PDB file of C-alpha atoms and ligand atoms in Angstrom:
ATOM      1  CA  MET A   1      48.096 -73.042 -35.217  1.00 49.00           C
ATOM      2  CA  LYS A   2      49.525 -69.711 -34.040  1.00 53.00           C
ATOM      3  CA  ALA A   3      52.747 -70.192 -32.072  1.00 52.00           C
ATOM      4  CA  SER A   4      53.429 -68.190 -28.935  1.00 63.00           C
ATOM      5  CA  GLY A   5      56.292 -67.831 -26.459  1.00 67.00           C
ATOM      6  CA  GLY A   6      57.006 -70.565 -23.927  1.00 77.00           C
ATOM      7  CA  SER A   7      58.104 -74.135 -24.370  1.00 93.00           C
ATOM      8  CA  GLU A   8      55.839 -76.759 -25.852  1.00 94.00           C
ATOM      9  CA  ALA A   9      56.633 -79.048 -22.916  1.00 94.00           C
ATOM     10  CA  ALA A  10      55.394 -76.436 -20.431  1.00 96.00           C
ATOM     11  CA  LYS A  11      52.212 -75.858 -22.427  1.00 97.00           C
ATOM     12  CA  ARG A  12      51.575 -79.582 -22.646  1.00 97.00           C
ATOM     13  CA  THR A  13      52.075 -80.024 -18.904  1.00 97.00           C
ATOM     14  CA  ALA A  14      49.588 -77.228 -18.198  1.00 98.00           C
ATOM     15  CA  GLY A  15      47.004 -78.533 -20.647  1.00 98.00           C
ATOM     16  CA  GLU A  16      47.244 -82.123 -19.469  1.00 98.00           C
ATOM     17  CA  ARG A  17      47.029 -81.101 -15.790  1.00 98.00           C
ATOM     18  CA  ALA A  18      43.934 -78.982 -16.497  1.00 98.00           C
ATOM     19  CA  ALA A  19      42.228 -81.889 -18.257  1.00 98.00           C
ATOM     20  CA  GLU A  20      42.298 -83.655 -14.884  1.00 98.00           C
ATOM     21  CA  PHE A  21      39.754 -81.070 -13.629  1.00 98.00           C
ATOM     22  CA  VAL A  22      37.110 -82.692 -15.862  1.00 98.00           C
ATOM     23  CA  ASP A  23      34.834 -85.278 -14.257  1.00 98.00           C
ATOM     24  CA  ASP A  24      32.669 -87.924 -15.854  1.00 98.00           C
ATOM     25  CA  GLY A  25      29.497 -86.375 -17.251  1.00 98.00           C
ATOM     26  CA  ASP A  26      30.943 -82.842 -17.462  1.00 98.00           C
ATOM     27  CA  VAL A  27      30.371 -80.285 -20.186  1.00 98.00           C
ATOM     28  CA  VAL A  28      33.670 -78.508 -20.926  1.00 98.00           C
ATOM     29  CA  GLY A  29      34.367 -75.120 -22.479  1.00 98.00           C
ATOM     30  CA  LEU A  30      37.169 -75.724 -24.966  1.00 98.00           C
ATOM     31  CA  GLY A  31      39.531 -72.768 -25.192  1.00 98.00           C
ATOM     32  CA  THR A  32      41.576 -71.595 -28.135  1.00 98.00           C
ATOM     33  CA  GLY A  33      45.341 -71.485 -28.700  1.00 98.00           C
ATOM     34  CA  SER A  34      48.350 -73.743 -28.483  1.00 98.00           C
ATOM     35  CA  THR A  35      48.127 -74.389 -24.718  1.00 98.00           C
ATOM     36  CA  ALA A  36      44.385 -75.091 -24.630  1.00 98.00           C
ATOM     37  CA  ALA A  37      44.982 -77.430 -27.586  1.00 98.00           C
ATOM     38  CA  HIS A  38      46.980 -79.717 -25.310  1.00 98.00           C
ATOM     39  CA  ALA A  39      44.019 -79.922 -22.934  1.00 98.00           C
ATOM     40  CA  ILE A  40      41.684 -80.747 -25.841  1.00 98.00           C
ATOM     41  CA  ARG A  41      43.993 -83.518 -27.047  1.00 98.00           C
ATOM     42  CA  ALA A  42      44.266 -84.905 -23.490  1.00 98.00           C
ATOM     43  CA  LEU A  43      40.464 -84.872 -23.158  1.00 98.00           C
ATOM     44  CA  GLY A  44      40.210 -86.674 -26.479  1.00 98.00           C
ATOM     45  CA  ARG A  45      42.449 -89.416 -25.116  1.00 98.00           C
ATOM     46  CA  ASP A  46      40.293 -89.566 -21.970  1.00 98.00           C
ATOM     47  CA  VAL A  47      37.157 -89.902 -24.118  1.00 98.00           C
ATOM     48  CA  ASP A  48      38.873 -92.756 -25.953  1.00 98.00           C
ATOM     49  CA  SER A  49      39.422 -94.364 -22.570  1.00 98.00           C
ATOM     50  CA  GLY A  50      35.756 -94.044 -21.628  1.00 98.00           C
ATOM     51  CA  LEU A  51      35.300 -90.536 -20.177  1.00 98.00           C
ATOM     52  CA  ASP A  52      31.800 -89.192 -20.784  1.00 98.00           C
ATOM     53  CA  CYS A  53      32.103 -85.483 -21.567  1.00 98.00           C
ATOM     54  CA  ARG A  54      30.945 -82.968 -24.155  1.00 98.00           C
ATOM     55  CA  GLY A  55      32.808 -79.891 -25.330  1.00 98.00           C
ATOM     56  CA  ILE A  56      31.642 -76.389 -26.162  1.00 98.00           C
ATOM     57  CA  PRO A  57      34.244 -74.901 -28.537  1.00 98.00           C
ATOM     58  CA  THR A  58      35.265 -71.245 -28.374  1.00 98.00           C
ATOM     59  CA  SER A  59      36.454 -70.959 -31.979  1.00 98.00           C
ATOM     60  CA  PHE A  60      36.649 -72.612 -35.380  1.00 98.00           C
ATOM     61  CA  GLN A  61      40.082 -73.883 -34.317  1.00 98.00           C
ATOM     62  CA  SER A  62      38.920 -75.534 -31.097  1.00 98.00           C
ATOM     63  CA  ARG A  63      35.861 -77.023 -32.825  1.00 98.00           C
ATOM     64  CA  GLU A  64      38.066 -78.659 -35.475  1.00 98.00           C
ATOM     65  CA  LEU A  65      40.512 -79.928 -32.884  1.00 98.00           C
ATOM     66  CA  ALA A  66      37.720 -81.342 -30.712  1.00 98.00           C
ATOM     67  CA  ARG A  67      36.219 -83.145 -33.686  1.00 98.00           C
ATOM     68  CA  GLU A  68      39.612 -84.622 -34.584  1.00 98.00           C
ATOM     69  CA  ALA A  69      40.099 -85.674 -30.950  1.00 98.00           C
ATOM     70  CA  GLY A  70      36.701 -87.362 -30.867  1.00 98.00           C
ATOM     71  CA  ILE A  71      35.086 -85.132 -28.227  1.00 98.00           C
ATOM     72  CA  PRO A  72      31.286 -84.917 -28.645  1.00 98.00           C
ATOM     73  CA  LEU A  73      30.192 -81.303 -29.095  1.00 98.00           C
ATOM     74  CA  ALA A  74      27.474 -79.227 -27.435  1.00 98.00           C
ATOM     75  CA  ASP A  75      26.461 -75.581 -27.432  1.00 98.00           C
ATOM     76  CA  LEU A  76      25.330 -73.048 -24.858  1.00 98.00           C
ATOM     77  CA  ASP A  77      21.681 -73.414 -25.893  1.00 98.00           C
ATOM     78  CA  GLU A  78      21.618 -76.961 -24.603  1.00 97.00           C
ATOM     79  CA  ALA A  79      24.214 -77.059 -21.826  1.00 97.00           C
ATOM     80  CA  THR A  80      26.157 -74.970 -19.323  1.00 97.00           C
ATOM     81  CA  PRO A  81      29.876 -75.735 -18.982  1.00 98.00           C
ATOM     82  CA  ASP A  82      30.905 -77.323 -15.697  1.00 98.00           C
ATOM     83  CA  VAL A  83      34.513 -76.410 -16.468  1.00 98.00           C
ATOM     84  CA  ALA A  84      36.164 -74.214 -19.088  1.00 99.00           C
ATOM     85  CA  ILE A  85      39.854 -74.612 -19.921  1.00 99.00           C
ATOM     86  CA  ASP A  86      41.477 -71.772 -21.815  1.00 98.00           C
ATOM     87  CA  GLY A  87      44.846 -70.148 -22.393  1.00 98.00           C
ATOM     88  CA  ALA A  88      45.930 -66.540 -21.900  1.00 98.00           C
ATOM     89  CA  ASP A  89      48.434 -64.103 -23.334  1.00 98.00           C
ATOM     90  CA  GLN A  90      49.227 -62.679 -19.898  1.00 98.00           C
ATOM     91  CA  VAL A  91      48.184 -63.378 -16.294  1.00 98.00           C
ATOM     92  CA  ALA A  92      48.585 -61.044 -13.310  1.00 98.00           C
ATOM     93  CA  ASP A  93      46.773 -61.541  -9.987  1.00 97.00           C
ATOM     94  CA  GLY A  94      44.298 -63.860 -11.692  1.00 97.00           C
ATOM     95  CA  ASP A  95      43.332 -61.239 -14.257  1.00 98.00           C
ATOM     96  CA  LEU A  96      44.066 -61.974 -17.899  1.00 98.00           C
ATOM     97  CA  VAL A  97      44.708 -60.515 -21.290  1.00 98.00           C
ATOM     98  CA  LYS A  98      43.375 -62.848 -23.971  1.00 98.00           C
ATOM     99  CA  GLY A  99      42.682 -62.633 -27.680  1.00 98.00           C
ATOM    100  CA  GLY A 100      46.007 -63.571 -29.248  1.00 98.00           C
ATOM    101  CA  GLY A 101      43.991 -65.841 -31.515  1.00 98.00           C
ATOM    102  CA  ALA A 102      41.226 -63.231 -31.964  1.00 98.00           C
ATOM    103  CA  ALA A 103      38.767 -65.613 -30.290  1.00 98.00           C
ATOM    104  CA  HIS A 104      38.239 -63.621 -27.078  1.00 98.00           C
ATOM    105  CA  ALA A 105      34.566 -62.776 -27.654  1.00 98.00           C
ATOM    106  CA  ARG A 106      33.442 -66.407 -27.717  1.00 98.00           C
ATOM    107  CA  GLU A 107      36.059 -67.334 -25.161  1.00 98.00           C
ATOM    108  CA  LYS A 108      34.730 -64.757 -22.728  1.00 98.00           C
ATOM    109  CA  TYR A 109      31.104 -65.798 -22.778  1.00 98.00           C
ATOM    110  CA  VAL A 110      31.915 -69.521 -22.682  1.00 98.00           C
ATOM    111  CA  ASP A 111      34.561 -69.119 -19.931  1.00 98.00           C
ATOM    112  CA  ALA A 112      32.275 -66.809 -17.936  1.00 98.00           C
ATOM    113  CA  ALA A 113      29.367 -69.246 -18.178  1.00 98.00           C
ATOM    114  CA  ALA A 114      31.403 -72.096 -16.701  1.00 98.00           C
ATOM    115  CA  ASP A 115      31.078 -73.085 -13.056  1.00 98.00           C
ATOM    116  CA  ARG A 116      34.875 -73.274 -12.961  1.00 98.00           C
ATOM    117  CA  PHE A 117      37.243 -71.452 -15.325  1.00 98.00           C
ATOM    118  CA  VAL A 118      40.728 -72.969 -15.440  1.00 98.00           C
ATOM    119  CA  VAL A 119      43.459 -70.961 -17.157  1.00 98.00           C
ATOM    120  CA  VAL A 120      46.406 -72.803 -18.680  1.00 98.00           C
ATOM    121  CA  VAL A 121      49.702 -71.019 -19.275  1.00 98.00           C
ATOM    122  CA  ASP A 122      53.438 -71.498 -19.387  1.00 97.00           C
ATOM    123  CA  PRO A 123      55.630 -69.356 -17.105  1.00 97.00           C
ATOM    124  CA  SER A 124      56.334 -66.774 -19.844  1.00 97.00           C
ATOM    125  CA  LYS A 125      52.721 -65.546 -19.437  1.00 98.00           C
ATOM    126  CA  GLU A 126      53.035 -64.636 -15.754  1.00 98.00           C
ATOM    127  CA  ALA A 127      53.477 -60.953 -14.875  1.00 98.00           C
ATOM    128  CA  ASP A 128      53.296 -58.703 -11.818  1.00 98.00           C
ATOM    129  CA  ALA A 129      50.921 -56.349 -13.649  1.00 98.00           C
ATOM    130  CA  LEU A 130      49.108 -56.564 -16.985  1.00 98.00           C
ATOM    131  CA  ASP A 131      50.924 -54.657 -19.717  1.00 98.00           C
ATOM    132  CA  HIS A 132      50.144 -56.759 -22.796  1.00 98.00           C
ATOM    133  CA  PRO A 133      48.302 -54.944 -25.633  1.00 98.00           C
ATOM    134  CA  VAL A 134      44.553 -55.488 -25.239  1.00 99.00           C
ATOM    135  CA  PRO A 135      42.807 -56.984 -28.284  1.00 99.00           C
ATOM    136  CA  VAL A 136      39.494 -55.260 -28.981  1.00 99.00           C
ATOM    137  CA  GLU A 137      37.076 -56.916 -31.420  1.00 99.00           C
ATOM    138  CA  VAL A 138      35.137 -54.233 -33.287  1.00 98.00           C
ATOM    139  CA  LEU A 139      32.344 -54.094 -35.803  1.00 98.00           C
ATOM    140  CA  PRO A 140      34.124 -53.359 -39.116  1.00 98.00           C
ATOM    141  CA  ASP A 141      32.322 -50.059 -39.728  1.00 98.00           C
ATOM    142  CA  ALA A 142      33.187 -48.865 -36.227  1.00 98.00           C
ATOM    143  CA  ARG A 143      36.948 -49.412 -36.354  1.00 98.00           C
ATOM    144  CA  THR A 144      37.906 -45.747 -36.809  1.00 98.00           C
ATOM    145  CA  VAL A 145      35.606 -44.370 -34.106  1.00 98.00           C
ATOM    146  CA  VAL A 146      36.568 -47.154 -31.691  1.00 98.00           C
ATOM    147  CA  ALA A 147      40.252 -46.451 -32.379  1.00 98.00           C
ATOM    148  CA  ASP A 148      39.621 -42.779 -31.524  1.00 98.00           C
ATOM    149  CA  ARG A 149      37.931 -43.731 -28.225  1.00 98.00           C
ATOM    150  CA  ALA A 150      40.790 -46.129 -27.413  1.00 98.00           C
ATOM    151  CA  ARG A 151      43.217 -43.212 -27.846  1.00 98.00           C
ATOM    152  CA  ASP A 152      41.015 -41.101 -25.535  1.00 98.00           C
ATOM    153  CA  LEU A 153      41.419 -43.881 -22.948  1.00 98.00           C
ATOM    154  CA  GLY A 154      45.219 -43.677 -23.271  1.00 98.00           C
ATOM    155  CA  GLY A 155      45.679 -46.508 -25.744  1.00 98.00           C
ATOM    156  CA  ASP A 156      47.594 -46.818 -28.990  1.00 98.00           C
ATOM    157  CA  PRO A 157      45.453 -48.969 -31.308  1.00 98.00           C
ATOM    158  CA  THR A 158      46.751 -50.984 -34.264  1.00 98.00           C
ATOM    159  CA  LEU A 159      44.487 -52.836 -36.670  1.00 98.00           C
ATOM    160  CA  ARG A 160      45.604 -56.481 -36.572  1.00 98.00           C
ATOM    161  CA  SER A 161      46.899 -57.596 -39.972  1.00 98.00           C
ATOM    162  CA  ALA A 162      46.449 -61.100 -41.307  1.00 98.00           C
ATOM    163  CA  GLU A 163      49.350 -63.365 -42.094  1.00 96.00           C
ATOM    164  CA  ARG A 164      49.185 -65.164 -45.444  1.00 95.00           C
ATOM    165  CA  LYS A 165      46.310 -62.872 -46.524  1.00 96.00           C
ATOM    166  CA  ASP A 166      46.385 -59.220 -47.549  1.00 97.00           C
ATOM    167  CA  GLY A 167      44.426 -56.979 -45.214  1.00 98.00           C
ATOM    168  CA  PRO A 168      43.141 -57.373 -41.660  1.00 98.00           C
ATOM    169  CA  VAL A 169      42.410 -60.374 -39.473  1.00 98.00           C
ATOM    170  CA  VAL A 170      38.690 -61.145 -39.671  1.00 98.00           C
ATOM    171  CA  THR A 171      37.373 -62.912 -36.572  1.00 98.00           C
ATOM    172  CA  ASP A 172      35.143 -66.000 -36.525  1.00 98.00           C
ATOM    173  CA  ASN A 173      32.310 -63.475 -36.027  1.00 98.00           C
ATOM    174  CA  GLY A 174      33.211 -61.428 -39.131  1.00 98.00           C
ATOM    175  CA  ASN A 175      34.701 -58.519 -37.190  1.00 98.00           C
ATOM    176  CA  LEU A 176      38.100 -56.782 -36.964  1.00 98.00           C
ATOM    177  CA  VAL A 177      40.604 -56.548 -34.108  1.00 98.00           C
ATOM    178  CA  LEU A 178      42.369 -53.478 -32.758  1.00 99.00           C
ATOM    179  CA  ASP A 179      45.380 -54.334 -30.598  1.00 99.00           C
ATOM    180  CA  CYS A 180      45.482 -51.483 -28.079  1.00 99.00           C
ATOM    181  CA  GLU A 181      48.743 -50.777 -26.281  1.00 98.00           C
ATOM    182  CA  PHE A 182      48.041 -49.154 -22.885  1.00 98.00           C
ATOM    183  CA  GLY A 183      51.420 -49.770 -21.212  1.00 98.00           C
ATOM    184  CA  THR A 184      51.041 -51.005 -17.639  1.00 98.00           C
ATOM    185  CA  ILE A 185      47.363 -51.270 -16.727  1.00 98.00           C
ATOM    186  CA  PRO A 186      47.031 -50.185 -13.077  1.00 98.00           C
ATOM    187  CA  ASP A 187      43.272 -50.834 -12.819  1.00 98.00           C
ATOM    188  CA  PRO A 188      42.202 -53.623 -15.227  1.00 98.00           C
ATOM    189  CA  ALA A 189      38.587 -53.562 -13.997  1.00 98.00           C
ATOM    190  CA  ALA A 190      38.238 -49.844 -14.740  1.00 98.00           C
ATOM    191  CA  LEU A 191      39.761 -50.169 -18.217  1.00 98.00           C
ATOM    192  CA  ALA A 192      37.592 -53.225 -18.909  1.00 99.00           C
ATOM    193  CA  ALA A 193      34.460 -51.249 -18.025  1.00 98.00           C
ATOM    194  CA  ASP A 194      35.574 -48.258 -20.117  1.00 98.00           C
ATOM    195  CA  LEU A 195      36.256 -50.406 -23.178  1.00 98.00           C
ATOM    196  CA  SER A 196      32.975 -52.299 -22.821  1.00 98.00           C
ATOM    197  CA  ALA A 197      31.117 -48.988 -22.834  1.00 98.00           C
ATOM    198  CA  VAL A 198      32.452 -47.883 -26.245  1.00 98.00           C
ATOM    199  CA  PRO A 199      29.793 -48.260 -28.979  1.00 98.00           C
ATOM    200  CA  GLY A 200      31.049 -50.554 -31.731  1.00 98.00           C
ATOM    201  CA  VAL A 201      33.140 -52.703 -29.389  1.00 99.00           C
ATOM    202  CA  VAL A 202      32.027 -56.330 -29.615  1.00 98.00           C
ATOM    203  CA  GLU A 203      34.365 -57.570 -26.870  1.00 99.00           C
ATOM    204  CA  HIS A 204      37.801 -56.872 -25.455  1.00 98.00           C
ATOM    205  CA  GLY A 205      40.459 -59.224 -24.174  1.00 99.00           C
ATOM    206  CA  LEU A 206      40.586 -58.135 -20.521  1.00 99.00           C
ATOM    207  CA  PHE A 207      39.226 -61.000 -18.407  1.00 99.00           C
ATOM    208  CA  VAL A 208      38.887 -59.523 -14.933  1.00 98.00           C
ATOM    209  CA  GLY A 209      37.781 -61.615 -11.971  1.00 98.00           C
ATOM    210  CA  LEU A 210      36.714 -64.547 -14.156  1.00 98.00           C
ATOM    211  CA  ALA A 211      39.445 -67.140 -13.525  1.00 98.00           C
ATOM    212  CA  ASP A 212      39.050 -69.696 -10.738  1.00 98.00           C
ATOM    213  CA  ASP A 213      42.388 -71.474 -11.127  1.00 98.00           C
ATOM    214  CA  VAL A 214      45.592 -70.808 -13.022  1.00 98.00           C
ATOM    215  CA  VAL A 215      47.613 -73.867 -14.028  1.00 98.00           C
ATOM    216  CA  VAL A 216      51.207 -72.966 -14.840  1.00 98.00           C
ATOM    217  CA  GLY A 217      53.026 -75.730 -16.671  1.00 97.00           C
ATOM    218  CA  THR A 218      56.768 -76.125 -16.487  1.00 92.00           C
ATOM    219  CA  GLY A 219      59.117 -78.583 -18.092  1.00 79.00           C
ATOM    220  CA  ASP A 220      58.663 -81.006 -15.202  1.00 85.00           C
ATOM    221  CA  GLY A 221      55.331 -80.383 -13.535  1.00 92.00           C
ATOM    222  CA  ALA A 222      52.488 -77.937 -13.025  1.00 96.00           C
ATOM    223  CA  ARG A 223      51.648 -75.400 -10.319  1.00 96.00           C
ATOM    224  CA  VAL A 224      47.940 -74.806  -9.662  1.00 97.00           C
ATOM    225  CA  ARG A 225      46.994 -71.463  -8.146  1.00 96.00           C
ATOM    226  CA  GLU A 226      43.468 -70.699  -6.951  1.00 96.00           C
ATOM    227  CA  CYS A 227      42.298 -67.169  -7.747  1.00 95.00           C
TER     228      CYS A 227
HETATM  229  C1  LIG B   1      43.000 -66.897 -28.236  1.00 67.87           C
HETATM  230  C2  LIG B   1      43.553 -66.766 -26.868  1.00 67.87           C
HETATM  231  C3  LIG B   1      44.598 -67.748 -26.471  1.00 67.87           C
HETATM  232  O1  LIG B   1      44.111 -68.511 -25.408  1.00 67.87           O
HETATM  233  C4  LIG B   1      45.834 -66.990 -26.085  1.00 67.87           C
HETATM  234  O2  LIG B   1      46.269 -66.234 -27.206  1.00 67.87           O
HETATM  235  C5  LIG B   1      46.958 -67.938 -25.640  1.00 67.87           C
HETATM  236  O3  LIG B   1      47.365 -68.727 -26.720  1.00 67.87           O
HETATM  237  P1  LIG B   1      48.610 -69.709 -26.589  1.00 67.87           P
HETATM  238  O4  LIG B   1      48.243 -70.754 -25.593  1.00 67.87           O
HETATM  239  O5  LIG B   1      48.806 -70.237 -27.981  1.00 67.87           O
HETATM  240  O6  LIG B   1      49.782 -68.878 -26.128  1.00 67.87           O
HETATM  241  O7  LIG B   1      43.194 -65.918 -26.092  1.00 67.87           O
HETATM  242  O8  LIG B   1      42.129 -65.842 -28.530  1.00 67.87           O
END
């Protein structure tokens, strides 16, 4: 699993606290990444102890983890998530940059469909303003024209390269990812709308106005902030 900044203890505290948001009978959106993985493992333990819940994975990774943890699976054709629990690469004022694991397209429509979207992070993800590069999933044929439009919008796009494979990262949907550096993003909603309007963009990693709660884990506890 991809490692990211922040201590494992803080991520675990956040994930385990967020798992407490799940009630008996709930359908849960299962996020992607090392922090969401702690929530999935905690839910698996709860299922072992008798919790009745089903999970809707947001990626190959979260599906595999859920299966290992013993969480029954569902999909959006049969159920709507009561809660989604997902990580983030950066959080500012409840808005997020996601997509460090290139799963942001599925994450966005699962997280957005949930009645309650709970974000789990360690303190290294908190910022006063979003300035993390924005991952943009693109149809492979469109990567050059989308990169040009990203530059028109003030961004500096880089095609994400794979590790332990020559060539680019290919998403679970068979697409490519442009990591677009915009510097500080003064108006995330405006940039989100501009990126969504570019033909060839499948989805971008700005999650604006979607989060309901942010759970920040620390070494010795968790803070929960309503958005
Ligand atoms: C995957 C994501 C992840 O949730 C995000 O990258 C955070 O991951 P981690 O908890 O490992 O730092 O958006 O696409």
